[in-house]
mmCIF file of C-alpha atoms in Angstrom:
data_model
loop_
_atom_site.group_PDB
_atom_site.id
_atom_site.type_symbol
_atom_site.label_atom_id
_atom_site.label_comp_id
_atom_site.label_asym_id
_atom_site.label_seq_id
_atom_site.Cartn_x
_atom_site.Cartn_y
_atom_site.Cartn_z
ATOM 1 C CA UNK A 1 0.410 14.741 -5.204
ATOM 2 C CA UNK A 2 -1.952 14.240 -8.211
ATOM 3 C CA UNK A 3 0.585 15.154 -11.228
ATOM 4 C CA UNK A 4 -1.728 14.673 -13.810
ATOM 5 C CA UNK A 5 -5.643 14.849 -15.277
ATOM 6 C CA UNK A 6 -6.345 11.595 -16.596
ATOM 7 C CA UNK A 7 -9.329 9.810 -18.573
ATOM 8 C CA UNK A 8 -11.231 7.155 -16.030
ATOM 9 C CA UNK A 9 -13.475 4.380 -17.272
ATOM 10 C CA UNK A 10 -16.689 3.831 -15.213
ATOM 11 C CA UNK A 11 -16.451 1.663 -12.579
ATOM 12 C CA UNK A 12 -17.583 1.611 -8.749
ATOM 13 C CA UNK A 13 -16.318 3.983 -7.054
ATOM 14 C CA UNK A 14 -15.956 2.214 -3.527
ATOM 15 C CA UNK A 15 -14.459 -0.775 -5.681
ATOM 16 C CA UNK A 16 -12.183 2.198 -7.123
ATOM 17 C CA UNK A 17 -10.910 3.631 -3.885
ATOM 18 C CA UNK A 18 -9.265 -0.120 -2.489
ATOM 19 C CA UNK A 19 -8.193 -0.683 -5.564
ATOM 20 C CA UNK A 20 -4.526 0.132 -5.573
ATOM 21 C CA UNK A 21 -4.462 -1.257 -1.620
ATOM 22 C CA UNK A 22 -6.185 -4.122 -2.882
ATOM 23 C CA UNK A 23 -3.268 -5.335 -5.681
ATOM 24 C CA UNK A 24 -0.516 -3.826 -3.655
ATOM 25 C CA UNK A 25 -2.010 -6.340 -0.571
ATOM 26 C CA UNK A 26 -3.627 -9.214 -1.747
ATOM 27 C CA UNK A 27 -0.787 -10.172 -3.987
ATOM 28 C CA UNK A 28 1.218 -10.656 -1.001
ATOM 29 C CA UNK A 29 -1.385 -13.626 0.258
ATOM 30 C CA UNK A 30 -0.248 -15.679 -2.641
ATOM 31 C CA UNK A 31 1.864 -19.300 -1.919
ATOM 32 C CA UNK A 32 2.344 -21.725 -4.267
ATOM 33 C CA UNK A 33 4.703 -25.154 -5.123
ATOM 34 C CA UNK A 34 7.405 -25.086 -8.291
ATOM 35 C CA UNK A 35 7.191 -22.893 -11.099
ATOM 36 C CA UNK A 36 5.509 -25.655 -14.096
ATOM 37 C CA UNK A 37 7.604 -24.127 -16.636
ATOM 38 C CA UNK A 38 11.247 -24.905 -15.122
ATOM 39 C CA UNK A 39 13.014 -27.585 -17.257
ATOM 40 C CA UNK A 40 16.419 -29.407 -16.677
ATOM 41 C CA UNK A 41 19.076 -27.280 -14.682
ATOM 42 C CA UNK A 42 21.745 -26.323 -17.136
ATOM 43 C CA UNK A 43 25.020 -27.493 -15.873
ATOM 44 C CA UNK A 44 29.320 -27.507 -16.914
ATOM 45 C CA UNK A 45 30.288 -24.676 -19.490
ATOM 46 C CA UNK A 46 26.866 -23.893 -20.686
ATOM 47 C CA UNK A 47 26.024 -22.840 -16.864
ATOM 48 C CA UNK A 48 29.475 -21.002 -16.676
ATOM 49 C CA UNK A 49 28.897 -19.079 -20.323
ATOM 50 C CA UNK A 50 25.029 -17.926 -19.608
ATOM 51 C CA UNK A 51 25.842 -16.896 -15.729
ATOM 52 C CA UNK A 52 28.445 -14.668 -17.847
ATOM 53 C CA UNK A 53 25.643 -13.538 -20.448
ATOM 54 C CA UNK A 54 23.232 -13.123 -17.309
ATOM 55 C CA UNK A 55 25.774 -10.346 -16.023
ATOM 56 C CA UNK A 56 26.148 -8.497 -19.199
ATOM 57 C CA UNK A 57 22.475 -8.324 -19.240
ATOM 58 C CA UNK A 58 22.151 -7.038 -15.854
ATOM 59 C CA UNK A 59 25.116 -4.722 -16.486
ATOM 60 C CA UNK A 60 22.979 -2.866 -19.461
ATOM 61 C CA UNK A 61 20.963 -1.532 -17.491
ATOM 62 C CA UNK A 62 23.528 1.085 -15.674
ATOM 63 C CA UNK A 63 22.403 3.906 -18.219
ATOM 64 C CA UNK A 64 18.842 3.412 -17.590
ATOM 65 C CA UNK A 65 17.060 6.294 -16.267
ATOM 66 C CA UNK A 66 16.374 4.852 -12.633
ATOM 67 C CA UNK A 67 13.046 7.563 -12.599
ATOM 68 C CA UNK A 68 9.602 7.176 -14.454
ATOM 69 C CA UNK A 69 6.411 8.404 -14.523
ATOM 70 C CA UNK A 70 3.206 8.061 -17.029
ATOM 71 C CA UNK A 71 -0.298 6.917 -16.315
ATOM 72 C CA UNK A 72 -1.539 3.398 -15.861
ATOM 73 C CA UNK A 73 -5.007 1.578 -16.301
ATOM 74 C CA UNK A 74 -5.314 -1.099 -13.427
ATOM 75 C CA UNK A 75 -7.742 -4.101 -14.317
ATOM 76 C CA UNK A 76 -8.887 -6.075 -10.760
ATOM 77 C CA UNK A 77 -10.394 -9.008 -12.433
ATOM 78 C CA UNK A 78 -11.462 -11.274 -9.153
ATOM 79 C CA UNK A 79 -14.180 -13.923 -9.483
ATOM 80 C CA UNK A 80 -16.828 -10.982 -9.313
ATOM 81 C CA UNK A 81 -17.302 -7.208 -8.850
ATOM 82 C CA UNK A 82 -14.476 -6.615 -11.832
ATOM 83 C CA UNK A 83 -13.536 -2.851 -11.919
ATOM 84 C CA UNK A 84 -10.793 -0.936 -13.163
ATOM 85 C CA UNK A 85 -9.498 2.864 -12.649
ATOM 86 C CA UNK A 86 -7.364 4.808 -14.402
ATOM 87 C CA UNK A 87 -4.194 7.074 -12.484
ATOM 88 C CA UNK A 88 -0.610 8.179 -12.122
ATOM 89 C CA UNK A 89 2.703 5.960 -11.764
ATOM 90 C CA UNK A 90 5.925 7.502 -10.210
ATOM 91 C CA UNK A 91 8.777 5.232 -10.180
ATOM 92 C CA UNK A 92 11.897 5.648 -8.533
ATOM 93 C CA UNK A 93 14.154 2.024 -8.908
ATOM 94 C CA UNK A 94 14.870 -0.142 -7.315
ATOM 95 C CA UNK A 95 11.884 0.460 -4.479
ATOM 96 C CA UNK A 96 10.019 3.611 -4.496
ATOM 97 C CA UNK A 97 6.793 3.700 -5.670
ATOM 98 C CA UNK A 98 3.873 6.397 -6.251
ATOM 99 C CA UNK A 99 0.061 5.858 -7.426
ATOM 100 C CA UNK A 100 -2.610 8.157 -7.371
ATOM 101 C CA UNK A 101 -5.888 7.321 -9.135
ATOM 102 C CA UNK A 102 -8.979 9.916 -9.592
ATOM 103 C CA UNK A 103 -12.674 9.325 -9.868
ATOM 104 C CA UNK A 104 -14.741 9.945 -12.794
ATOM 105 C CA UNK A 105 -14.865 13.368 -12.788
ATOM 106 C CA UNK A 106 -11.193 13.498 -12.886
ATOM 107 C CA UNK A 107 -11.319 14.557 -9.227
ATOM 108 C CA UNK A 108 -8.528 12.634 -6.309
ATOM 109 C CA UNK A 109 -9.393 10.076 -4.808
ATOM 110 C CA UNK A 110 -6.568 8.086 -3.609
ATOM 111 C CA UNK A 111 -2.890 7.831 -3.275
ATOM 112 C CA UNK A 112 -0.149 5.639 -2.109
ATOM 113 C CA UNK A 113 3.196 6.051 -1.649
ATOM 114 C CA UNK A 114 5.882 3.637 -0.658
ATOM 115 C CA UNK A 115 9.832 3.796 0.031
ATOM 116 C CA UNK A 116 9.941 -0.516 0.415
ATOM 117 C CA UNK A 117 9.914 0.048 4.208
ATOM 118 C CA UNK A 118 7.267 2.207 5.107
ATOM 119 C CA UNK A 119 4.265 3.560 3.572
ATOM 120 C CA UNK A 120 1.890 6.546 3.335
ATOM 121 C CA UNK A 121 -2.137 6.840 1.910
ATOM 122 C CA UNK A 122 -4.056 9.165 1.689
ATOM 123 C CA UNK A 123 -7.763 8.735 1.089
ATOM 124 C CA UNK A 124 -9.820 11.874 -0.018
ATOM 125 C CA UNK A 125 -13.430 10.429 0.649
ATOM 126 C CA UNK A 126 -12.307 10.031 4.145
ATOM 127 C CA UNK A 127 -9.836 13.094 4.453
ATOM 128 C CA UNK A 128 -7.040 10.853 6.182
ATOM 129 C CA UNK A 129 -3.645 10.377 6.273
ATOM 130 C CA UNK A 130 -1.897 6.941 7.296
ATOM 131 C CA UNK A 131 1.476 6.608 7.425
ATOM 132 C CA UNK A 132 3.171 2.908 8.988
ATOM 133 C CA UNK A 133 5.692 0.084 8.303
ATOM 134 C CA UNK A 134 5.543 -2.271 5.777
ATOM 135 C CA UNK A 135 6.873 -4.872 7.791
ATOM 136 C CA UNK A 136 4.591 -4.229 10.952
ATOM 137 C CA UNK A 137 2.265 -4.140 8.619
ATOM 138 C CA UNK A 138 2.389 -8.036 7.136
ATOM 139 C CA UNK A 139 3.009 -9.322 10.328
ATOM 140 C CA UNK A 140 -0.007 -7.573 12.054
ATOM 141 C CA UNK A 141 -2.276 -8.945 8.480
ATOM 142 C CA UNK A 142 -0.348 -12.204 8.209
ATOM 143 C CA UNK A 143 0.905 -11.183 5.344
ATOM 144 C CA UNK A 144 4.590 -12.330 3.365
ATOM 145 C CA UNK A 145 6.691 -8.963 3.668
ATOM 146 C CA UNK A 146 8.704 -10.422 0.429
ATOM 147 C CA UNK A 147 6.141 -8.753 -2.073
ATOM 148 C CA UNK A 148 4.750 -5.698 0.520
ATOM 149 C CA UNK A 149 8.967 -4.955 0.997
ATOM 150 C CA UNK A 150 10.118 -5.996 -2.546
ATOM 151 C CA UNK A 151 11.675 -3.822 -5.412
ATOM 152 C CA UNK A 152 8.462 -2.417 -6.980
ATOM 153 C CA UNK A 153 10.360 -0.212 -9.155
ATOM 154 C CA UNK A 154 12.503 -3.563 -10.665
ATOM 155 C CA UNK A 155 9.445 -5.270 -10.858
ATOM 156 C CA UNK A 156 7.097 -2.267 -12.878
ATOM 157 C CA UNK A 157 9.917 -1.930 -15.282
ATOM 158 C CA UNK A 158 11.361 -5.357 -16.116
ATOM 159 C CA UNK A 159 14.599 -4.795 -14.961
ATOM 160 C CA UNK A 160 16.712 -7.399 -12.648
ATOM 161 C CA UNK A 161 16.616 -6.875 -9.278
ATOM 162 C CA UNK A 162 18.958 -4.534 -7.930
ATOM 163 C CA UNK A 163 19.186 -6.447 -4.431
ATOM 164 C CA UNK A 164 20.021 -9.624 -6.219
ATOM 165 C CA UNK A 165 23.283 -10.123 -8.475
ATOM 166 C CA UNK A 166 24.180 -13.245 -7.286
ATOM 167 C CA UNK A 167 23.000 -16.313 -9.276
ATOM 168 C CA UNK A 168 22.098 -19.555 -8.084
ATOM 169 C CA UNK A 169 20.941 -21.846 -10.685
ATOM 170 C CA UNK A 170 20.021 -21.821 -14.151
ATOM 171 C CA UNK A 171 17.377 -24.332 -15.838
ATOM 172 C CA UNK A 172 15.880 -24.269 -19.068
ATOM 173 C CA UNK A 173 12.068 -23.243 -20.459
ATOM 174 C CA UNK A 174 10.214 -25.720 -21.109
ATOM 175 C CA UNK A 175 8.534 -23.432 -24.068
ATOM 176 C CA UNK A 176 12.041 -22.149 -25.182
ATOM 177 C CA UNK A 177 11.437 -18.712 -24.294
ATOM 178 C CA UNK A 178 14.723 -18.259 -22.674
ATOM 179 C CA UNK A 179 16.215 -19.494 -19.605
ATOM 180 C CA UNK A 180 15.299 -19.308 -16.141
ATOM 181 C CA UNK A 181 17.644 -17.720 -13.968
ATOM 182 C CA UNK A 182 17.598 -18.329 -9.900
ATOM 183 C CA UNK A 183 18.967 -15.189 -7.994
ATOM 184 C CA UNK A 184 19.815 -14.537 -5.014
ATOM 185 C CA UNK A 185 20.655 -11.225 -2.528
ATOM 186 C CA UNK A 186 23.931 -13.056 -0.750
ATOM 187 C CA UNK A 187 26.551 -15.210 -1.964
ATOM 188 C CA UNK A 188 26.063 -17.305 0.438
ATOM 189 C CA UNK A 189 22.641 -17.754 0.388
ATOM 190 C CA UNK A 190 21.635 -20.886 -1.608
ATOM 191 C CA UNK A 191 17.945 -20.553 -1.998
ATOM 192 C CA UNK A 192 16.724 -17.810 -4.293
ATOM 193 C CA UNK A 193 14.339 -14.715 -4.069
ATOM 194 C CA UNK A 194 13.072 -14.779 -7.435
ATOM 195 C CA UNK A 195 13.392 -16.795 -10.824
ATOM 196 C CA UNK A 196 13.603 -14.203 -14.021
ATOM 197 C CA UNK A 197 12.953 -16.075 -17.488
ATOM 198 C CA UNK A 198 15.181 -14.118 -19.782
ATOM 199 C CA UNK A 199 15.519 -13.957 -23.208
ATOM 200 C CA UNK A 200 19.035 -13.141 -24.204
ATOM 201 C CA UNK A 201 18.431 -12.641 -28.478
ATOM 202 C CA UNK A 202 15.528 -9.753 -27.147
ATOM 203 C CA UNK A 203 17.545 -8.925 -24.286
ATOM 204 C CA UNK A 204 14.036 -8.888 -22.368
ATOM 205 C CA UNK A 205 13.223 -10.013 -19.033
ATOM 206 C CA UNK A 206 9.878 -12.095 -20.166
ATOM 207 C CA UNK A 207 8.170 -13.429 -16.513
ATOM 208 C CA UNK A 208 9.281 -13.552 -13.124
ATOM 209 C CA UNK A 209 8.013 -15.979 -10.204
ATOM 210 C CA UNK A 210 8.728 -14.088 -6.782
ATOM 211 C CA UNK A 211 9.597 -17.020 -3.518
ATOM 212 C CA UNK A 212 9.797 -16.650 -0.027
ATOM 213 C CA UNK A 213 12.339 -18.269 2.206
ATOM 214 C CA UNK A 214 10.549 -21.468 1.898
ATOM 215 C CA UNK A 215 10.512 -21.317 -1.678
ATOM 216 C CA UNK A 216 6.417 -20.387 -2.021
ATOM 217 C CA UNK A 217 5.517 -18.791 -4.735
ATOM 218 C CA UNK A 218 4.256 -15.150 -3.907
ATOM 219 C CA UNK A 219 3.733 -14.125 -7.195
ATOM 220 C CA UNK A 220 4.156 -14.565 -11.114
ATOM 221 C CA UNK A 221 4.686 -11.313 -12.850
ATOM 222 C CA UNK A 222 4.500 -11.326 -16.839
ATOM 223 C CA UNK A 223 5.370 -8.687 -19.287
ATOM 224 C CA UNK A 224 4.678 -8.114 -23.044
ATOM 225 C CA UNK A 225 4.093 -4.680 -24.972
ATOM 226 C CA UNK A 226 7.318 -3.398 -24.892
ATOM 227 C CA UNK A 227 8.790 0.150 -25.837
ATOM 228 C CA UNK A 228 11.829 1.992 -25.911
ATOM 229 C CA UNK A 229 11.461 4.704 -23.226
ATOM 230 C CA UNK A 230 15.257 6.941 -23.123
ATOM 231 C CA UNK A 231 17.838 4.381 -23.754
ATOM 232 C CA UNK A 232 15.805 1.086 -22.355
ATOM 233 C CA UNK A 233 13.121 -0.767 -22.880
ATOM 234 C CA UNK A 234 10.091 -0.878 -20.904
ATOM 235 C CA UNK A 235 6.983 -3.147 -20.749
ATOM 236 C CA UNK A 236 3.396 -1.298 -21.318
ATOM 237 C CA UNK A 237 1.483 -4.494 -20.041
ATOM 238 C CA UNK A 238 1.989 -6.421 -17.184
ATOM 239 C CA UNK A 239 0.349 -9.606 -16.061
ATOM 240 C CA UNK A 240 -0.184 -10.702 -12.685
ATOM 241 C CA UNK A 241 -1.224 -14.232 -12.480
ATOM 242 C CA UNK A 242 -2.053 -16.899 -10.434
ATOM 243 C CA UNK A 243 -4.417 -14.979 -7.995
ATOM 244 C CA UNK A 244 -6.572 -17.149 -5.630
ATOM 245 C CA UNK A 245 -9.826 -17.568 -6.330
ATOM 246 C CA UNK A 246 -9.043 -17.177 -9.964
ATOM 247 C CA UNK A 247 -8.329 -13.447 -9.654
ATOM 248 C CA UNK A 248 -5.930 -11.326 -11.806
ATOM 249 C CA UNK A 249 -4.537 -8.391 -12.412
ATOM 250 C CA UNK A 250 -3.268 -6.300 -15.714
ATOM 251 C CA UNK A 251 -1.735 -3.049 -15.477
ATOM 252 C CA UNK A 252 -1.397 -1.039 -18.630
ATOM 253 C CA UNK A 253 1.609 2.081 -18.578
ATOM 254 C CA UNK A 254 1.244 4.702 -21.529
ATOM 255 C CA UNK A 255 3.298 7.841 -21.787
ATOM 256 C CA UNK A 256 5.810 6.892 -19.784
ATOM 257 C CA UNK A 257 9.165 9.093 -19.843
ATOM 258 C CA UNK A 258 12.068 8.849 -17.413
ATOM 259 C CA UNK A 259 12.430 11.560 -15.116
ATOM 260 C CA UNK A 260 14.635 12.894 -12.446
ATOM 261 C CA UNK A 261 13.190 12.233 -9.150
ATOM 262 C CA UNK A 262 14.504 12.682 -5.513
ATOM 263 C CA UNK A 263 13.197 10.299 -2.556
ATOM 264 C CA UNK A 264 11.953 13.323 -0.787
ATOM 265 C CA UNK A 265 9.581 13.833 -3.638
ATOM 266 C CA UNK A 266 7.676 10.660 -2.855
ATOM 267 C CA UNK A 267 6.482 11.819 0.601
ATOM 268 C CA UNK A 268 2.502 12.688 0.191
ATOM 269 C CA UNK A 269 1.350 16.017 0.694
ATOM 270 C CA UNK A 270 -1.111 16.112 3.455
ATOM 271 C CA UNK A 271 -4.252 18.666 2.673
ATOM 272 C CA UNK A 272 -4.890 21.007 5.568
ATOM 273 C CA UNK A 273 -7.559 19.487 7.958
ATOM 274 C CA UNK A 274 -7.109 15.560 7.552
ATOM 275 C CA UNK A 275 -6.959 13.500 9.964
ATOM 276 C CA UNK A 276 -3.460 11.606 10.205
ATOM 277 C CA UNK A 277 -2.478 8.101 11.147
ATOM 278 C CA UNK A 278 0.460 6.683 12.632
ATOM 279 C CA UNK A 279 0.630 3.400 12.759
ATOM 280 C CA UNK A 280 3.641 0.737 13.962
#
């Protein structure tokens, strides 16, 4: 469950412990009006020629190992009670996810595992196991399901989404960065799921602003640090902006390596003698 022994920086250890269920939930109470940095749509054969350049980008990405692992540093930076802890990241694209962090003795204290539709904890301090659905779970919180549901594995590594070839729009960056590109996960469906800001010369994916139906922001994800990991590239530090209350987040990967996981490997272990969960 807890792959590896890792260095953790002092910190409170109750702050610690909701941590990861902190990010992985309050990110999903974010809403928000137009991205600022959109510019004019691009339209005629420019439109036609970077939808085609769009594609070969996304296409690159078939030899990509679709496992990885490594450690990560979460920063929880909210208006007060800032704390950090360092764990373990198991990837599996384009929506299983694995993170375990460990107190400061190096000891487990929490992990959290999640196939896009249902998740499992387990919490040490408490000896208990919870296991439930994702989407049961948002609607019994109030929560947006499109960030508690969405391609964590896409989104930790930079890569397009896997759900979403089909492109809607494209405008321009108001910085010249790139170009934003609107996608969608059907044909027919006109309004997209996420805007990627890609820069075709670096062939990096650069931010991404993550909409609901109604075209709310849920979330702007930024990336920078990047390394070759196996035949891709893959960004160490990522930025997660726009937080209420002037909260953010900042998750730093280091020795990351692709790996060959199976989906059965992402189901938690569950010690003898905890008590277990099942929720809706």
């Amino acid at each position: 469950m807890f792959k590896k022994k890792l260095r953790v920086s002092p910190a409170n250890s109750t702050h610690r412990l909701s941590c990861i269920l902190a990010l992985f939930i309050v990110l999903s109470s974010l809403s928000g009006c137009a991205h600022k940095q959109f510019g004019p749509a691009v339209t005629g054969d420019e439109l036609i020629q970077l939808g085609q350049m769009y594609t070969a980008y996304r296409n690159s990405f078939s030899s990509c190992s679709s496992g990885l692992d490594g450690d990560v540093v979460v920063h929880w930076r909210p208006a007060v009670n800032k704390t950090s802890f360092n764990g373990y990241v198991k990837i599996l694209l384009p929506t299983y996810l694995h993170v375990s962090a460990l107190t400061p003795l190096n000891q487990p204290l929490f992990a959290l595992s999640s196939d896009g539709k249902w998740f499992q904890t387990i919490d040490v301090a408490k000896k208990t196991f919870r296991k439930g659905s994702l989407r049961s779970f948002s609607a019994r919180h109030d929560l947006p399901k499109t960030l508690l549901t969405g391609e964590w594995g896409s989104w930790l590594t930079g890569r397009p989404l896997d759900s979403a070839p089909f492109v809607t729009g494209i405008t321009e960056d108001l910085e010249n960065r790139g170009v934003w590109v609107s996608i969608s996960d059907r044909l027919d469906k006109e309004s997209p799921i996420e805007h990627t800001l890609v820069n075709f010369s670096s062939q990096r994916l650069a931010e991404r602003v993550v909409v609901d139906a109604r075209g709310d922001t849920n979330a702007v994800i930024s990336y920078g640090n990047w390394q070759s990991v196996g035949r891709c590239q893959q960004p160490m530090k990522i930025y997660i902006s726009d937080l209420p209350m002037g909260a953010e987040a900042v998750l730093e990967l280091s020795d990351i390596q692709p790996a060959n996981f199976k989906k059965d490997g992402f189901n938690l272990y569950i010690p003898p003698g905890y008590r277990r969960q099942f929720l809706p």
